[in-house]
Short mmCIF file of C-alpha atoms in Angstrom, two decimals:
data_model
loop_
_atom_site.label_atom_id
_atom_site.label_comp_id
_atom_site.label_asym_id
_atom_site.label_seq_id
_atom_site.Cartn_x
_atom_site.Cartn_y
_atom_site.Cartn_z
CA MET R 1 92.12 133.00 120.29
CA ASN R 2 88.88 131.05 120.67
CA ALA R 3 90.72 127.70 120.84
CA ASN R 4 93.11 129.05 123.44
CA LYS R 5 90.21 130.42 125.48
CA SER R 6 88.39 127.07 125.38
CA HIS R 7 91.55 125.23 126.45
CA GLN R 8 92.09 127.59 129.38
CA LYS R 9 88.46 127.28 130.45
CA ALA R 10 88.55 123.47 130.30
CA ARG R 11 91.76 123.37 132.33
CA GLY R 12 90.32 125.77 134.88
CA ILE R 13 87.17 123.67 135.31
CA ALA R 14 89.27 120.48 135.69
CA PHE R 15 91.39 122.16 138.37
CA LEU R 16 88.23 123.39 140.09
CA ILE R 17 86.65 119.92 140.23
CA LEU R 18 89.86 118.33 141.49
CA ALA R 19 90.28 121.08 144.09
CA VAL R 20 86.76 120.64 145.45
CA PHE R 21 87.25 116.87 145.65
CA LEU R 22 90.59 117.16 147.48
CA ILE R 23 89.29 119.75 149.91
CA ALA R 24 86.13 117.76 150.69
CA PHE R 25 88.00 114.47 151.06
CA GLY R 26 90.74 116.07 153.13
CA VAL R 27 88.30 117.77 155.49
CA MET R 28 86.30 114.55 155.89
CA ALA R 29 89.47 112.54 156.59
CA PHE R 30 90.66 115.08 159.12
CA ALA R 31 87.27 115.23 160.87
CA GLY R 32 87.00 111.44 160.93
CA MET R 33 90.47 111.05 162.39
CA GLN R 34 89.70 113.66 165.01
CA GLN R 35 86.75 111.53 166.10
CA GLU R 36 88.93 108.40 166.09
CA GLN R 37 91.57 110.21 168.12
CA ALA R 38 88.94 111.18 170.70
CA LYS R 39 87.73 107.56 170.80
CA TYR R 40 91.30 106.28 171.17
CA GLU R 41 92.02 108.68 174.03
CA ALA R 42 88.73 107.94 175.78
CA GLU R 43 88.70 104.14 175.45
CA GLY R 44 92.39 103.32 175.12
CA THR R 45 93.31 99.86 173.88
CA ARG R 46 91.82 96.52 174.91
CA ASP R 47 93.19 92.98 174.79
CA PHE R 48 91.75 91.50 171.58
CA ASN R 49 91.97 87.98 173.02
CA LEU R 50 89.33 88.85 175.61
CA LEU R 51 86.75 90.41 173.30
CA SER R 52 83.40 88.84 172.48
CA ALA R 53 81.85 88.88 169.02
CA ASP R 54 79.67 91.86 169.99
CA GLU R 55 82.70 93.76 171.29
CA LEU R 56 84.59 93.09 168.07
CA ALA R 57 81.77 94.80 166.18
CA GLY R 58 82.56 98.06 168.01
CA LYS R 59 85.85 98.34 166.06
CA PRO R 60 87.91 99.03 169.19
CA TYR R 61 91.60 99.83 169.34
CA VAL R 62 93.37 96.76 170.65
CA GLU R 63 96.61 95.16 171.70
CA GLY R 64 97.58 91.65 172.68
CA ARG R 65 99.62 88.52 172.06
CA ILE R 66 99.39 86.21 169.08
CA GLU R 67 100.44 82.73 170.21
CA PHE R 68 98.90 80.54 167.50
CA VAL R 69 98.50 80.88 163.75
CA PHE R 70 96.20 78.40 162.00
CA GLU R 71 96.65 79.26 158.31
CA VAL R 72 97.10 81.88 155.59
CA PHE R 73 93.79 81.94 153.73
CA ALA R 74 94.19 84.99 151.46
CA GLU R 75 96.92 87.01 149.78
CA GLU R 76 97.19 90.39 148.08
CA TYR R 77 99.82 91.01 145.41
CA THR R 78 100.57 93.46 142.61
CA THR R 79 99.59 92.70 139.03
CA ASN R 80 100.14 94.36 135.68
CA LEU R 81 97.46 93.72 133.07
CA GLY R 82 96.27 90.81 135.17
CA ILE R 83 99.72 89.21 135.41
CA ARG R 84 101.46 88.92 138.75
CA VAL R 85 104.66 90.96 138.65
CA SER R 86 106.42 89.45 141.68
CA LYS R 87 106.36 86.47 144.00
CA ASN R 88 106.27 88.87 146.94
CA SER R 89 102.99 89.42 148.74
CA ASP R 90 101.72 92.92 149.54
CA LYS R 91 99.54 91.55 152.36
CA LEU R 92 98.79 88.17 153.88
CA TYR R 93 95.65 87.30 155.80
CA TYR R 94 96.21 84.82 158.64
CA LEU R 95 93.47 83.00 160.54
CA ILE R 96 94.26 83.26 164.26
CA PRO R 97 92.33 82.18 167.38
CA LEU R 98 91.44 84.54 170.21
CA VAL R 99 92.79 82.78 173.31
CA SER R 100 91.23 83.64 176.66
CA GLU R 101 93.20 83.85 179.90
CA ASP R 102 92.37 80.22 180.75
CA GLY R 103 93.48 79.06 177.28
CA TYR R 104 89.98 78.58 175.88
CA ILE R 105 89.32 79.37 172.20
CA ASP R 106 85.86 80.51 171.21
CA ASN R 107 86.41 82.84 168.25
CA PHE R 108 88.70 83.18 165.28
CA VAL R 109 89.53 86.41 163.45
CA ALA R 110 91.80 87.37 160.58
CA LEU R 111 95.08 89.21 160.93
CA GLU R 112 95.99 91.59 158.09
CA ALA R 113 99.78 91.45 157.98
CA THR R 114 102.36 93.31 155.96
CA LYS R 115 105.89 92.15 155.10
CA ARG R 116 107.42 93.20 158.43
CA TYR R 117 105.39 90.52 160.24
CA TYR R 118 105.72 87.58 157.81
CA ASP R 119 108.76 85.91 159.32
CA THR R 120 107.45 85.97 162.90
CA LEU R 121 103.97 84.80 161.94
CA ASP R 122 105.31 82.01 159.74
CA LYS R 123 107.45 80.82 162.63
CA ILE R 124 104.43 80.86 164.96
CA TYR R 125 102.49 78.91 162.33
CA GLU R 126 105.15 76.18 162.21
CA GLU R 127 105.27 75.95 165.98
CA THR R 128 101.45 75.84 166.24
CA TRP R 129 101.44 72.51 164.43
CA ASP R 130 104.68 71.13 165.82
CA GLU R 131 103.53 68.45 168.26
CA THR R 132 107.03 68.08 169.69
CA LEU R 133 106.87 71.50 171.32
CA PRO R 134 105.40 71.37 174.84
CA ALA R 135 104.50 75.07 174.99
CA VAL R 136 104.49 78.39 173.15
CA VAL R 137 107.97 79.31 171.95
CA THR R 138 107.44 82.29 169.63
CA GLU R 139 104.78 84.95 170.06
CA LEU R 140 103.98 88.34 168.57
CA TYR R 141 102.77 91.23 170.69
CA LEU R 142 100.84 93.92 168.83
CA GLU R 143 100.34 97.48 170.03
CA ASP R 144 98.22 100.24 168.49
CA ALA R 145 96.18 97.83 166.41
CA GLN R 146 92.49 98.12 165.56
CA ILE R 147 89.66 95.71 164.91
CA LYS R 148 88.06 96.42 161.53
CA PRO R 149 85.41 94.65 159.43
CA LEU R 150 86.80 92.40 156.74
CA PRO R 151 86.57 93.81 153.20
CA SER R 152 83.75 92.07 151.36
CA ASP R 153 86.05 90.25 148.94
CA ILE R 154 88.31 88.96 151.74
CA GLU R 155 85.28 87.92 153.79
CA ALA R 156 83.95 85.89 150.86
CA ILE R 157 87.33 84.18 150.46
CA LEU R 158 87.50 83.41 154.18
CA TYR R 159 84.13 81.69 154.44
CA ASP R 160 84.62 79.78 151.23
CA TRP R 161 88.03 78.64 152.47
CA CYS R 162 86.56 77.52 155.82
CA GLU R 163 84.27 75.03 154.12
CA ASN R 164 86.13 74.20 150.92
CA GLY R 165 89.77 75.16 151.32
CA GLU R 166 92.66 72.73 151.85
CA PHE R 167 93.33 73.21 155.54
CA TYR R 168 94.83 69.81 156.26
CA GLN R 169 95.34 66.49 154.50
CA ASN R 170 91.76 65.32 155.00
CA GLY R 171 89.90 68.45 154.00
CA SER R 172 88.83 71.93 155.03
CA PHE R 173 88.93 73.87 158.28
CA VAL R 174 85.35 72.79 159.00
CA ASP R 175 86.32 69.15 158.35
CA TRP R 176 89.21 69.45 160.80
CA CYS R 177 86.95 70.99 163.48
CA ILE R 178 84.51 68.11 163.07
CA GLU R 179 87.23 65.46 163.10
CA SER R 180 88.97 66.93 166.15
CA ASP R 181 85.68 67.81 167.85
CA PHE R 182 87.14 71.29 168.34
CA PHE R 183 83.80 73.01 169.05
CA GLY R 184 81.92 69.92 170.17
CA THR R 185 79.64 69.92 167.13
CA SER R 186 79.56 68.55 163.61
CA ASN R 187 77.22 71.29 162.35
CA SER R 188 79.23 73.23 159.78
CA ALA R 189 77.10 76.36 160.20
CA LYS R 190 77.77 76.45 163.95
CA ILE R 191 81.47 75.90 163.36
CA VAL R 192 81.65 78.71 160.82
CA SER R 193 79.80 81.02 163.26
CA HIS R 194 82.91 80.99 165.45
CA VAL R 195 84.88 82.59 162.60
CA GLN R 196 84.11 86.30 162.95
CA PRO R 197 84.11 88.67 159.94
CA TYR R 198 86.68 90.98 161.50
CA MET R 199 90.41 91.49 161.23
CA ILE R 200 93.16 92.84 163.41
CA VAL R 201 95.05 95.62 161.60
CA PRO R 202 98.43 96.42 163.17
CA ASP R 203 99.87 99.94 163.34
CA SER R 204 96.48 101.63 163.18
CA LYS R 205 96.90 104.29 165.84
CA PRO R 206 94.92 107.39 164.71
CA GLY R 207 96.88 110.44 163.71
CA ASN R 208 98.63 109.68 160.45
CA SER R 209 95.44 109.92 158.41
CA ALA R 210 94.65 113.29 160.00
CA ILE R 211 97.93 114.68 158.69
CA VAL R 212 97.22 113.22 155.26
CA GLY R 213 93.79 114.88 155.32
CA LEU R 214 95.31 118.27 156.07
CA ILE R 215 97.86 117.85 153.27
CA MET R 216 95.13 116.93 150.78
CA ALA R 217 93.01 119.91 151.84
CA GLY R 218 96.04 122.20 151.44
CA ILE R 219 96.74 120.89 147.94
CA GLY R 220 93.06 121.34 147.11
CA ALA R 221 93.13 124.96 148.30
CA ALA R 222 96.17 125.68 146.11
CA LEU R 223 94.44 124.12 143.10
CA LEU R 224 91.31 126.15 143.84
CA VAL R 225 93.29 129.41 143.68
CA ALA R 226 94.93 128.28 140.42
CA ALA R 227 91.52 127.37 138.97
CA ILE R 228 90.07 130.79 139.83
CA LEU R 229 93.02 132.59 138.20
CA ILE R 230 92.80 130.46 135.06
CA LEU R 231 89.04 130.99 134.72
CA ARG R 232 89.42 134.74 135.21
CA LYS R 233 92.10 134.86 132.55
CA ALA R 234 89.92 132.84 130.18
CA LYS R 235 87.04 135.23 130.84
CA ARG R 236 89.15 138.27 129.93
CA THR R 237 90.57 136.78 126.74
CA PRO R 238 87.49 137.34 124.47
CA ALA R 239 87.34 141.09 125.25
CA ALA R 240 91.02 141.56 124.51
CA ALA R 241 90.73 139.58 121.29
CA GLN R 242 87.67 141.55 120.18
CA GLN R 243 89.42 144.85 120.87
CA GLY R 244 92.47 143.77 118.88
CA THR R 245 90.29 142.79 115.92
CA PHE R 246 88.46 146.15 116.01
CA VAL R 247 91.71 148.10 115.99
CA GLN R 248 93.02 146.05 113.09
CA GLN R 249 89.87 146.56 111.08
CA THR R 250 89.83 150.29 111.85
CA ALA R 251 93.44 150.69 110.78
CA ALA R 252 92.80 148.85 107.52
CA ALA R 253 89.71 150.92 106.57
CA PRO R 254 90.48 154.11 104.48
CA GLU R 255 89.84 157.39 106.27
CA ALA R 256 87.19 159.68 104.74
CA PRO R 257 88.50 163.24 103.88
CA LEU R 258 87.27 166.06 106.10
CA TYR R 259 86.66 168.37 103.04
CA GLU R 260 86.45 167.54 99.36
CA ALA R 261 87.06 170.49 97.05
CA PRO R 262 84.83 170.75 93.98
CA ALA R 263 86.36 169.96 90.61
CA PRO R 264 87.54 173.10 88.81
CA GLU R 265 85.32 174.22 85.92
CA THR R 266 86.77 174.09 82.44
CA ALA R 267 87.68 177.57 81.36
CA PRO R 268 85.85 178.63 78.17
CA ALA R 269 87.96 179.07 75.08
CA SER R 270 88.84 182.76 74.24
CA THR R 271 86.66 184.34 71.43
CA ALA R 272 88.03 186.73 68.71
CA PHE R 273 86.04 189.42 66.87
CA CYS R 274 86.42 191.09 63.45
CA PRO R 275 87.95 194.58 63.88
CA ALA R 276 85.91 195.85 60.94
CA CYS R 277 82.40 194.56 61.52
CA GLY R 278 82.65 193.00 64.97
CA ALA R 279 81.58 189.53 63.87
CA ALA R 280 82.74 186.58 65.99
CA LEU R 281 85.61 184.70 64.56
CA GLU R 282 86.51 181.03 64.95
CA PRO R 283 89.97 180.28 66.24
CA GLY R 284 92.53 180.23 63.44
CA THR R 285 90.38 182.37 61.09
CA ARG R 286 92.44 184.68 58.83
CA PHE R 287 89.55 186.47 57.09
CA CYS R 288 86.22 187.61 58.53
CA PRO R 289 83.46 185.49 57.04
CA ALA R 290 81.09 188.47 57.25
CA CYS R 291 82.97 191.31 55.66
CA GLY R 292 86.09 189.65 54.27
CA THR R 293 88.44 191.81 56.27
CA GLN R 294 91.81 190.21 56.92
CA VAL R 295 92.36 189.40 60.54
CA LYS R 296 95.79 189.99 62.01
CA GLY R 297 97.61 186.94 63.39
CA PRO R 298 96.23 183.52 64.00
CA GLN R 299 93.17 183.32 66.23
#
């Protein structure tokens, strides 16, 4: 009984902790998405090609055309025990320029792309560096995207790639900018400053996460009810077990008698007397030891 009670209590506490976590996380996700929804409705979407570095920092919802792709600088893929399980990429990070209305490029950002965009972006990449093409042939228009800060690990990869990665046959992205006089400077720090630590994330319209938050909170509430029931059951188990033990012990113990009758006294042996002189005779005596008179029958 004690082991079962401990197991129930441990399971109840585990359910309780998980329930609190799910409810808290779900409520926070729902509240955060409600704020994002209000921001989305108030600000709408803006053309990411026309945003300055300061405006990118506001994490606005954006839309716009991608006409040029410079390179894929990072990749995410699935591993098992540190070994890649497939050649397929979960995500690819493309370096793209923000092109103003007059065709001027001042800033670069990353584009976080999933599989649905690979073919189009790869085609744009090939056409970006095809000198035989007089103008843009393929482009990608994104709706309901959002500007987000780069994750710290992807940001580190990006800036290392800018200065040390193999961007073209003669060196890195910085080397190419210097050789082509792209920004009119040979200062690597100034060149890198045009690469902003932000990414465009497609399909980021608020709403889906709010539903997920509600679902998580609902699951947490169900687990909370289950945890309370389990803990109540575990709390009642010791009393029931104690009662059962008491009954068993009581049934096994012998009952004391209500009245105990005293042991009967041993009746005294009958005494014979001599008919002649009245002397006491021992049992079996045939003649009186006092007067010698014969006694009738065995005594």
